[in-house]
mmCIF file of C-alpha atoms in Angstrom:
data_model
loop_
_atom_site.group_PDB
_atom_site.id
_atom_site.type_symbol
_atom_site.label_atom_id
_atom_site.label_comp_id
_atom_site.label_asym_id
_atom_site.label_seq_id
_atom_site.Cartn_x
_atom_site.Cartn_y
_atom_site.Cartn_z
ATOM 1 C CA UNK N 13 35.732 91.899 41.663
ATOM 2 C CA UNK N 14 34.242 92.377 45.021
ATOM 3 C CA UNK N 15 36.777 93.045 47.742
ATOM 4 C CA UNK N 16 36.693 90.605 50.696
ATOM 5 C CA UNK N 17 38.016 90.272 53.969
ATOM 6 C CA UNK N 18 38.539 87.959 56.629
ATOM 7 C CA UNK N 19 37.120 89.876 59.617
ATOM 8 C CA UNK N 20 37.025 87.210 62.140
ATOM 9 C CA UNK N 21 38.786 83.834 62.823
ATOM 10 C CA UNK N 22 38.521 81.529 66.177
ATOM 11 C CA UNK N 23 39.845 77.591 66.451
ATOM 12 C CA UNK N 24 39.444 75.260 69.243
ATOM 13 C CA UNK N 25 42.272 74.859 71.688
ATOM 14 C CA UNK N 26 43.250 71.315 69.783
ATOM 15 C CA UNK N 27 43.650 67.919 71.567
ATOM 16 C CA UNK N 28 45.867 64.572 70.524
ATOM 17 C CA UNK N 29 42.594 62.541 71.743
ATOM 18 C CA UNK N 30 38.959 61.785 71.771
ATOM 19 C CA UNK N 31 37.778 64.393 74.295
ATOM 20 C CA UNK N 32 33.451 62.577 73.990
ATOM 21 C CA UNK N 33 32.391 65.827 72.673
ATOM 22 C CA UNK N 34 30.449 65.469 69.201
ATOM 23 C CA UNK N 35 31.468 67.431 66.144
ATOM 24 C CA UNK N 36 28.568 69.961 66.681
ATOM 25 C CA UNK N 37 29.802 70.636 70.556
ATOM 26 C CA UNK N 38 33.418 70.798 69.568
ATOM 27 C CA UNK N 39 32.340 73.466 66.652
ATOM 28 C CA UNK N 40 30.121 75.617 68.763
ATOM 29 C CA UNK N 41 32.509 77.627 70.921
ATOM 30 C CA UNK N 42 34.282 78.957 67.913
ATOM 31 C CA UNK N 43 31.089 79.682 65.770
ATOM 32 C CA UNK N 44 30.363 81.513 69.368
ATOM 33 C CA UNK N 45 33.219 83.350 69.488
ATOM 34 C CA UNK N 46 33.019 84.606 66.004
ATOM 35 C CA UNK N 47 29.671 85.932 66.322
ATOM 36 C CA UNK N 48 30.703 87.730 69.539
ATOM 37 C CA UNK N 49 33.477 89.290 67.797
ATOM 38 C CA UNK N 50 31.849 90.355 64.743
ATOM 39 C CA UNK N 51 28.386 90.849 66.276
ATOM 40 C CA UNK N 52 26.722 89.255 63.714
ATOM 41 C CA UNK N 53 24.045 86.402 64.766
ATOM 42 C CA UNK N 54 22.730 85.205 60.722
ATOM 43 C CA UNK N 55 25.353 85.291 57.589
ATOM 44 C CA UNK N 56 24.577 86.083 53.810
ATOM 45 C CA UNK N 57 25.973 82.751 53.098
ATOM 46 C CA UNK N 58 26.968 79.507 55.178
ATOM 47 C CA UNK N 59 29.910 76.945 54.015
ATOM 48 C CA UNK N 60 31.653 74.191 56.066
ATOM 49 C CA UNK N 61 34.188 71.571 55.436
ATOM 50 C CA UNK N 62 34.686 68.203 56.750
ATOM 51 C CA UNK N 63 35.160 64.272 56.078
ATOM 52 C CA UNK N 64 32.447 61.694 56.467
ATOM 53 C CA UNK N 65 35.115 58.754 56.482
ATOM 54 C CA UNK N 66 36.763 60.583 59.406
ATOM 55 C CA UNK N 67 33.174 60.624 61.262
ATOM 56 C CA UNK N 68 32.396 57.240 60.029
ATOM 57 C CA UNK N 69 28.981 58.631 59.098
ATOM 58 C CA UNK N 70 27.630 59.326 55.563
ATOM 59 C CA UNK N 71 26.175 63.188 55.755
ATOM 60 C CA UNK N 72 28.070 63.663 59.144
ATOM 61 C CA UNK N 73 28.196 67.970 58.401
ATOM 62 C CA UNK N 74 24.408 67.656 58.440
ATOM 63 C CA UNK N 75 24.233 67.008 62.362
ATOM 64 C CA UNK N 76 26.927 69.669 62.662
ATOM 65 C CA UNK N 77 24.839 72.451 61.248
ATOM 66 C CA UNK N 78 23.234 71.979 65.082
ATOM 67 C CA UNK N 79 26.132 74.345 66.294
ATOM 68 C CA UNK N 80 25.212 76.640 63.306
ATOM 69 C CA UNK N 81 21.548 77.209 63.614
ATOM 70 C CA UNK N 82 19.379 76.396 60.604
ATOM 71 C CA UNK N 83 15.701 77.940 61.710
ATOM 72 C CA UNK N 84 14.963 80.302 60.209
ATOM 73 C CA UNK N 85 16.244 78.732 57.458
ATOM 74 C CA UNK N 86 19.689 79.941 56.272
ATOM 75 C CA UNK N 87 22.112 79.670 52.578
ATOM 76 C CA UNK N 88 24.217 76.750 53.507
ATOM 77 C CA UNK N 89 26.781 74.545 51.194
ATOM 78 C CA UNK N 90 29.145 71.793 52.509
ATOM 79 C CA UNK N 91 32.771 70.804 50.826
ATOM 80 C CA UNK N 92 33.997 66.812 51.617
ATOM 81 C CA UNK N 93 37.466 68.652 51.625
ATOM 82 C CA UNK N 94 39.806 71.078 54.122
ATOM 83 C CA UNK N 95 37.903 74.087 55.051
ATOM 84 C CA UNK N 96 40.414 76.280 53.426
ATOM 85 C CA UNK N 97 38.102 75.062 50.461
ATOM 86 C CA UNK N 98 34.992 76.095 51.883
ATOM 87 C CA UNK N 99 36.279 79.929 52.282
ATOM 88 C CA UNK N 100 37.353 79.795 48.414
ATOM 89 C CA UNK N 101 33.491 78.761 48.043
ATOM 90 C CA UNK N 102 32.421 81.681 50.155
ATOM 91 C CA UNK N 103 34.260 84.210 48.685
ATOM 92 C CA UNK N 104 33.324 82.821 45.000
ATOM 93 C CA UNK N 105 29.217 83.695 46.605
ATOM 94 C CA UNK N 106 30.540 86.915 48.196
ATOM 95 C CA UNK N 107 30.931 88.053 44.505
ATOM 96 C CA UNK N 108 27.755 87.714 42.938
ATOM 97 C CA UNK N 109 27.114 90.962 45.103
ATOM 98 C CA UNK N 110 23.901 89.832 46.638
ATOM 99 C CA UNK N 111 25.035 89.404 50.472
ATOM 100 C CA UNK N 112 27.718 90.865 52.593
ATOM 101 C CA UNK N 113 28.846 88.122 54.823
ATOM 102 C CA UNK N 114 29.415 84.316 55.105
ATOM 103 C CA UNK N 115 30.653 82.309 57.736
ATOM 104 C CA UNK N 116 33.033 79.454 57.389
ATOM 105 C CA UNK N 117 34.107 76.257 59.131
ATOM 106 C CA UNK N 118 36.084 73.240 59.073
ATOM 107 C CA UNK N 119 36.417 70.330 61.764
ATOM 108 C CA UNK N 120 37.481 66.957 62.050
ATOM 109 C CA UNK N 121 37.815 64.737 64.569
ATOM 110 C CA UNK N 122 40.975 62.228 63.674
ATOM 111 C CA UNK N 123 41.526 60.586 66.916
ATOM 112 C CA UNK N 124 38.400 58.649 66.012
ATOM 113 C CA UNK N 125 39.742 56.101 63.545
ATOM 114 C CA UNK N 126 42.902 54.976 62.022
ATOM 115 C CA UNK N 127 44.332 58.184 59.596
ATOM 116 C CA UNK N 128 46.559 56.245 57.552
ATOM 117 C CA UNK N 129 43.935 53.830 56.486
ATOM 118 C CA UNK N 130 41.892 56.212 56.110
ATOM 119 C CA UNK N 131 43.741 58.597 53.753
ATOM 120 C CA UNK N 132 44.643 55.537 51.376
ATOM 121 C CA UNK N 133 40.963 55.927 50.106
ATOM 122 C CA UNK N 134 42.180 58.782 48.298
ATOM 123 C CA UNK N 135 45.013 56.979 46.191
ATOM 124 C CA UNK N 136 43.798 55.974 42.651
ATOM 125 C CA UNK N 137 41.653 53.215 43.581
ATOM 126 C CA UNK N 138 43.002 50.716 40.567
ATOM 127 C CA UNK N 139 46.266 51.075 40.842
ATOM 128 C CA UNK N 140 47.543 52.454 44.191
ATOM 129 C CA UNK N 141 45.106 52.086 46.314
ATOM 130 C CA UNK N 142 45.680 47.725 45.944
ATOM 131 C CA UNK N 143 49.166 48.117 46.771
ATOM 132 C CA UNK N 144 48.655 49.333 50.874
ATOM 133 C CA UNK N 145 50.149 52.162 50.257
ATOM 134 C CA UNK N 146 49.126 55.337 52.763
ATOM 135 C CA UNK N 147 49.493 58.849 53.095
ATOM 136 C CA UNK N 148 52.732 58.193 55.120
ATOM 137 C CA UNK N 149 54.118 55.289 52.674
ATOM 138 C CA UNK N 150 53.898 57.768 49.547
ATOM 139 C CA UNK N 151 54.955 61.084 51.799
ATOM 140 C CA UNK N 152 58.438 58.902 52.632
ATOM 141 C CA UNK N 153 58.735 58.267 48.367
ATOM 142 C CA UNK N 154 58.584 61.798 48.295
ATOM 143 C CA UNK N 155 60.975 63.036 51.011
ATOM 144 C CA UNK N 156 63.065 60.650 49.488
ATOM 145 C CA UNK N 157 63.187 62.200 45.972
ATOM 146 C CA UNK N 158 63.357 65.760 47.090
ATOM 147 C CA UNK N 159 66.138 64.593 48.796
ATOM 148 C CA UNK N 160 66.123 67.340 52.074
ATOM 149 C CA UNK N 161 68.925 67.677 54.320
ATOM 150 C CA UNK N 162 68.135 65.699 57.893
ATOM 151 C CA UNK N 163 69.354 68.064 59.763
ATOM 152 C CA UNK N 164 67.016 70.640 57.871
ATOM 153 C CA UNK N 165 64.069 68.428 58.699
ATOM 154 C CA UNK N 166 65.068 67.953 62.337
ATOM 155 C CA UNK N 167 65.564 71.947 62.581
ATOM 156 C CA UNK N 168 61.880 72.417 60.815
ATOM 157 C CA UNK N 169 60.676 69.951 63.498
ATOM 158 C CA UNK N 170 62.245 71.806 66.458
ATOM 159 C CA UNK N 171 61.100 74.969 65.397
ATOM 160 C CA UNK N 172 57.365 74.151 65.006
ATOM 161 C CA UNK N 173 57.523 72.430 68.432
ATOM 162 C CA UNK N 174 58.972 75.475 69.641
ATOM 163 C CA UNK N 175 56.467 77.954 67.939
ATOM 164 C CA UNK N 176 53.463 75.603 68.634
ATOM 165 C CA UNK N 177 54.211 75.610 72.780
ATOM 166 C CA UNK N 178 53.543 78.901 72.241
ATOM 167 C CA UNK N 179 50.730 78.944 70.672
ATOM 168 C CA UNK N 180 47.480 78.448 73.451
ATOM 169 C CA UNK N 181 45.713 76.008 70.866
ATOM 170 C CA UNK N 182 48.596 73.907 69.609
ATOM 171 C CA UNK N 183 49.383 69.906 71.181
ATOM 172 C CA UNK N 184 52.048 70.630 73.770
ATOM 173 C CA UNK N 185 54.797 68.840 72.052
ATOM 174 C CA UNK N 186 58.480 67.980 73.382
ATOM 175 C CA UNK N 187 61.150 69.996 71.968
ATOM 176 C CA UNK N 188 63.235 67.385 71.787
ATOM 177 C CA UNK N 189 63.472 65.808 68.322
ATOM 178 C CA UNK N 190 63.022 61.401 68.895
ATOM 179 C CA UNK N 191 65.322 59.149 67.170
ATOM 180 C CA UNK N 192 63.379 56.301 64.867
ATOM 181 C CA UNK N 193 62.082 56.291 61.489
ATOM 182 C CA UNK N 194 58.642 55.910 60.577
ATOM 183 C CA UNK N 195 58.960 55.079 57.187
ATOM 184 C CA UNK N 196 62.777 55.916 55.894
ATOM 185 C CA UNK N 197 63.461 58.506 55.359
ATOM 186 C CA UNK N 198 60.774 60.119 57.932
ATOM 187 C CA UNK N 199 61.275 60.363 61.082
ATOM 188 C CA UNK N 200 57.822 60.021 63.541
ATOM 189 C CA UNK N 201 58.369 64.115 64.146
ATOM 190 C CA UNK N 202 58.214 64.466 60.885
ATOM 191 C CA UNK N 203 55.001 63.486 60.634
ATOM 192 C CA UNK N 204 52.255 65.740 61.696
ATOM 193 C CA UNK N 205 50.206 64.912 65.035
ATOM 194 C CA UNK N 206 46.844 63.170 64.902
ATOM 195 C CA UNK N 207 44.792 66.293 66.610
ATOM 196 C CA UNK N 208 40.721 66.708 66.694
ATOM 197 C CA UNK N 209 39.947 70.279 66.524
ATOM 198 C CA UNK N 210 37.970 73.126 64.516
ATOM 199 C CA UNK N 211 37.729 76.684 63.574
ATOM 200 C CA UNK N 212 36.023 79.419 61.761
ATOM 201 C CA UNK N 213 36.325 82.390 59.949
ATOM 202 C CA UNK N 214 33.582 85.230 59.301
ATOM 203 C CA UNK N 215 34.022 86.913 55.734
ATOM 204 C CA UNK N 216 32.707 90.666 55.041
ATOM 205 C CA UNK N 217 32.502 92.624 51.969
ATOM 206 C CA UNK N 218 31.802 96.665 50.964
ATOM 207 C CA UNK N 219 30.905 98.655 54.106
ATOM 208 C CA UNK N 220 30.450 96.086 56.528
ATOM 209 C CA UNK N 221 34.074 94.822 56.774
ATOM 210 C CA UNK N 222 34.967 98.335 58.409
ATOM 211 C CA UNK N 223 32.013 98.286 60.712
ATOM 212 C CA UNK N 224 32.944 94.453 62.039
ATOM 213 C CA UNK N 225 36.928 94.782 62.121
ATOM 214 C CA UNK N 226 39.491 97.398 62.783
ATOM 215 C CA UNK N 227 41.970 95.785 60.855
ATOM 216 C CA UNK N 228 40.747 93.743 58.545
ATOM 217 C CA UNK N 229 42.680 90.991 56.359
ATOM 218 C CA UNK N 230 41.613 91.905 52.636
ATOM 219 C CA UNK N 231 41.823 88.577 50.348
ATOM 220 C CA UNK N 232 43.900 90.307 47.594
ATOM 221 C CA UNK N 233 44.800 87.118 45.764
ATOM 222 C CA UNK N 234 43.374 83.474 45.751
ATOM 223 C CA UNK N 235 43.614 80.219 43.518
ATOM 224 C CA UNK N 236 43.962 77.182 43.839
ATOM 225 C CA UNK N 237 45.466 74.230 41.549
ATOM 226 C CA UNK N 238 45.369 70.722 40.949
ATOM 227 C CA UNK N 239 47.936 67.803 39.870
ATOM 228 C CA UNK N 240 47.237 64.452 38.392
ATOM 229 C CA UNK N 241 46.116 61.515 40.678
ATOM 230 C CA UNK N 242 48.308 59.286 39.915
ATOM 231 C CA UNK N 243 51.344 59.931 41.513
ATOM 232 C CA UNK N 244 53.749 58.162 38.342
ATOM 233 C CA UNK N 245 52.705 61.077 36.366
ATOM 234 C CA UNK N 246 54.020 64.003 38.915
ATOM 235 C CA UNK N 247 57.245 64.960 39.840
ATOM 236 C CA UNK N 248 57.206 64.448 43.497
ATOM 237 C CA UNK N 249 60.698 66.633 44.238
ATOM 238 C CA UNK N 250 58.782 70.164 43.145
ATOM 239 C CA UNK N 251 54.610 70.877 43.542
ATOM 240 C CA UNK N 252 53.640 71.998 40.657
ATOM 241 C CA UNK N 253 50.104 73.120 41.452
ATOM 242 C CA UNK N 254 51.353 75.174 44.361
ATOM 243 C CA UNK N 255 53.608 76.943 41.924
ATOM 244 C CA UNK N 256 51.109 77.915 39.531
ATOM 245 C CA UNK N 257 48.282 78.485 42.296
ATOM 246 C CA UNK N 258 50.856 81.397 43.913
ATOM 247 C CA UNK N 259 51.513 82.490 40.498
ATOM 248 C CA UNK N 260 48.197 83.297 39.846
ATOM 249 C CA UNK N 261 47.154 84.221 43.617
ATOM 250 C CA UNK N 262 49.773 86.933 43.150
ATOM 251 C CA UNK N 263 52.371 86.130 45.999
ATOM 252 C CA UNK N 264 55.310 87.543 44.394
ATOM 253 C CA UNK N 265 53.310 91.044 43.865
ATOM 254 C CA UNK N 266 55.216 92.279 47.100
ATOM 255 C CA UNK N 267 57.123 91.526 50.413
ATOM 256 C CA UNK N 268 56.127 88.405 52.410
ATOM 257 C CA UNK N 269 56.027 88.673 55.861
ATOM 258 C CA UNK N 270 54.552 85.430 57.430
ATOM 259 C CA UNK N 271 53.442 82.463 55.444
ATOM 260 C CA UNK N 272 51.247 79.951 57.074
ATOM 261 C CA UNK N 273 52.157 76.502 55.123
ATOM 262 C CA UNK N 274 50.117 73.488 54.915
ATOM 263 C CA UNK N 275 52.644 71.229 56.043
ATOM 264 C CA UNK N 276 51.865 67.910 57.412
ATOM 265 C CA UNK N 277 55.291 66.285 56.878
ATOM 266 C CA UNK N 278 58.584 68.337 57.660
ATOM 267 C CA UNK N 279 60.381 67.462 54.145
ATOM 268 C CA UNK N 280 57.118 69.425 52.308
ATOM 269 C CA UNK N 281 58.274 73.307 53.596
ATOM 270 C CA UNK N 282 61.299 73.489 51.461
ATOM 271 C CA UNK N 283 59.129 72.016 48.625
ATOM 272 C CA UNK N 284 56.556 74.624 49.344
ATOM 273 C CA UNK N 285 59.068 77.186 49.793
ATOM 274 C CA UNK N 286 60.500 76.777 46.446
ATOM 275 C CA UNK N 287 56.868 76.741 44.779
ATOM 276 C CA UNK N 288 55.461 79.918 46.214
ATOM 277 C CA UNK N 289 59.273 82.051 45.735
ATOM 278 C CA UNK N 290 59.268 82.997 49.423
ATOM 279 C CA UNK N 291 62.364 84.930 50.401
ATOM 280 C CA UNK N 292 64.676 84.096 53.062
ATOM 281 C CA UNK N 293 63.355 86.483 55.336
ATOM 282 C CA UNK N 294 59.637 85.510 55.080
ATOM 283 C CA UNK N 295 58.584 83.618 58.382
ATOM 284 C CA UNK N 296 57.191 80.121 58.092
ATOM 285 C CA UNK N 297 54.521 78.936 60.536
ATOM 286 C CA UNK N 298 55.100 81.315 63.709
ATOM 287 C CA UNK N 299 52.082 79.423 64.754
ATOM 288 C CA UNK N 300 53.689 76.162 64.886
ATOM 289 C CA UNK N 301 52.482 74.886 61.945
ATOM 290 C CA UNK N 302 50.162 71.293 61.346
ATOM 291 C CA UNK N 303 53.757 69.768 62.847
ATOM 292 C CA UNK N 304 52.303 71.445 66.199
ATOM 293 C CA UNK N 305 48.553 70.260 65.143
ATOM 294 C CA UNK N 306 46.510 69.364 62.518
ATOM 295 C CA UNK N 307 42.865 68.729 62.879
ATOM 296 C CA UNK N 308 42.434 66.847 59.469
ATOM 297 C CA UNK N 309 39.799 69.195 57.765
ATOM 298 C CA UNK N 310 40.570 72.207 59.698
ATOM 299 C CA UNK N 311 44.122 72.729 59.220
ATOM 300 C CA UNK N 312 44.420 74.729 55.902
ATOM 301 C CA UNK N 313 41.543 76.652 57.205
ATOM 302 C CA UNK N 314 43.595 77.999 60.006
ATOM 303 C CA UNK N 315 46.577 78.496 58.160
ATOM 304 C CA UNK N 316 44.811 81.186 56.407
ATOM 305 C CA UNK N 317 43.245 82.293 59.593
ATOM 306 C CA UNK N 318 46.549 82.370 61.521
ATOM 307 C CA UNK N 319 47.584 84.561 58.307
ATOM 308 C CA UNK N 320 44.537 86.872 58.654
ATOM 309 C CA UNK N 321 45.370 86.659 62.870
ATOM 310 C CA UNK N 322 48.753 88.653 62.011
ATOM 311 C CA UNK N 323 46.948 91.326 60.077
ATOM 312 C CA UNK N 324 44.249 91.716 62.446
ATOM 313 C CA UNK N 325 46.959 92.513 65.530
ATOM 314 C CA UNK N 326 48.788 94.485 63.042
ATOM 315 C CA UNK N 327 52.499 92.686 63.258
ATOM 316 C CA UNK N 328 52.066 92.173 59.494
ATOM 317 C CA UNK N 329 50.509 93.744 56.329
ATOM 318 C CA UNK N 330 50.956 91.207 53.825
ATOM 319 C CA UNK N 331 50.615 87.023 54.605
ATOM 320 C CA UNK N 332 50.322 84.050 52.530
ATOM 321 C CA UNK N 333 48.100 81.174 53.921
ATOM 322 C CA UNK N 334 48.465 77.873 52.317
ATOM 323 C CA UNK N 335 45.794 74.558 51.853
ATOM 324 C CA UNK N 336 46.992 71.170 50.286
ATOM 325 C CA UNK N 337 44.925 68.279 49.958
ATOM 326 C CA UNK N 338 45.618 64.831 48.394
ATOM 327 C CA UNK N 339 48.672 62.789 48.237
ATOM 328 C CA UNK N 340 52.031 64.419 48.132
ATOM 329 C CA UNK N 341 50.579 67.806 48.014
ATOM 330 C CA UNK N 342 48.527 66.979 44.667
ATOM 331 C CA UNK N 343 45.996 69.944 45.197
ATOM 332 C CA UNK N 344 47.415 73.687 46.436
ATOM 333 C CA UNK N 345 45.414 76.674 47.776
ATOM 334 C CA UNK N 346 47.163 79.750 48.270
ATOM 335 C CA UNK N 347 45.616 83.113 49.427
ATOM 336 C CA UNK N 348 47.224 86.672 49.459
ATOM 337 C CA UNK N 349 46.104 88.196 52.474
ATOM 338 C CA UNK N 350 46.711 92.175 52.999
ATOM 339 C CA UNK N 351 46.515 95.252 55.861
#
């Protein structure tokens, strides 16, 4: 195997509404700033990630490949799932050992339409799917049967809020945790903030990852894992897939410093926590977390890149980012990042 490593990563500063900008000017300051970073103006390899029911658009990544630059013409793929995805394509084409870079991006732009509806596309369309049920409907059945403390949910939800104010590209969020349930037993800070944003991340392998980065964050460990669709057939109190993808991404190899979770509803960190073995002293989301913002599409991306961000400024040498996707954290990601 090919040793690869995250040399660059830039996001948008994220907003909790429609700013007018398209999806290719929203993406081009980051694919700017990654280039200037790095240098680099063409890639080995090009992959993106993104949802045309969030555009409302059938092909909607095509018109983003503006920001990108396709003439002269360039290696490009496109995943309808969280950019976190795309990077596990990348490095998969960093391996065949014919190129040395790709770059990767993910962006969505949820302020556009209604999320909830939205997300119910992705329920098993004969069974659940009839029955109204939503991402939030089927996140509360799960809270519910992993059966967290409330006042280690409202602590979760404090802490993000906390963490994300100081983070520059994080929703400027009250501390303050509201009163009110969403859907019992989630509370509406629970629940993570609709947000419109993007980011990307520059991958290197053999001698060009020391000529791009002084402190490069080597992908030591990556897999990702599945669950069933329907949700009868899963036990929603544990993830399953996460388990097995950390297992076999190597996260209990060594010491944890910072893990980046995938968290869009408070009541899944202790879940996750459990799956991937994290000690007690590991830190969870210094970032904020998606409970601080989540650009649908882009958030697992930047969890690793927020992983890779604490390598690069050397405060850590060995992270965990995290990507879910589905219902009820059906489908895991987890890559071992090291100094």
């Amino acid at each position: 195997m090919r040793d690869v490593a995250i040399v660059a990563f830039a996001q948008t500063r994220h907003t909790g509404h429609d700013t007018g900008l398209s999806e290719a000017e929203m993406i081009l300051p980051v694919i700017n700033e990654v280039k200037e970073r790095t240098g680099l103006q063409r890639f080995g390899f090009t992959c993106s990630g993104s949802c045309d029911y969030l555009a409302g658009a059938p092909f909607s990544f095509v018109s983003a490949l503006d920001a990108v630059g396709a003439w002269p013409p360039i290696s490009e793929s496109h995943v309808e799932m969280d950019g976190a995805w795309a990077l596990y394509e990348a490095w998969v084409r960093l391996q065949h050992g014919d190129i040395d870079s790709a770059l990767v991006y993910g962006f969505g732009k949820s302020s556009l339409g209604d999320l909830r509806a939205i997300t119910t596309l992705q329920l098993d369309p004969y069974y659940l799917a009839p029955l109204g049920l939503d991402q939030l409907s089927v996140a509360a059945l799960q809270a519910a049967a992993a059966g967290v403390d409330r006042a280690e949910l409202d602590e979760i939800v404090r802490r993000s809020r906390a963490d994300g104010r100081g983070n520059a590209y994080a929703l400027d969020l009250p501390e303050e945790v509201p009163d009110g349930f969403a859907v019992e037993p989630l509370k509406t800070a629970d629940i993570a903030p609709i947000t419109d944003g993007a980011a990307a991340v520059v991958l290197a392998t053999g001698d060009l990852v020391t000529r791009l980065c002084d402190n490069p964050a080597y992908i030591r460990g990556i897999a990702h894992r599945i669950e069933p669709h329907y949700l009868g057939m899963r036990d929603l109190a544990r993830s399953a897939s996460a388990a097995e993808a950390a297992r076999a991404a190597g996260v209990g190899k060594g010491a944890v410093e910072v893990a980046e979770l995938h968290t869009q509803f408070a009541h899944e960190e202790p879940i996750l926590r459990r799956a991937l073995e994290l000690p007690a002293d590991t830190v969870i989301n210094p970032s904020g977390g998606p409970l601080a913002a989540n650009p649908v599409m882009a958030t697992g991306l930047i969890r690793i890149g927020e992983a890779a961000r604490r390598i690069h400024d050397g405060t850590a040498s060995r992270t965990v980012g995290h990507a879910a996707s589905g219902p009820c954290l059906q489908h895991n990601l987890v890559a071992v990042l090291e100094a």
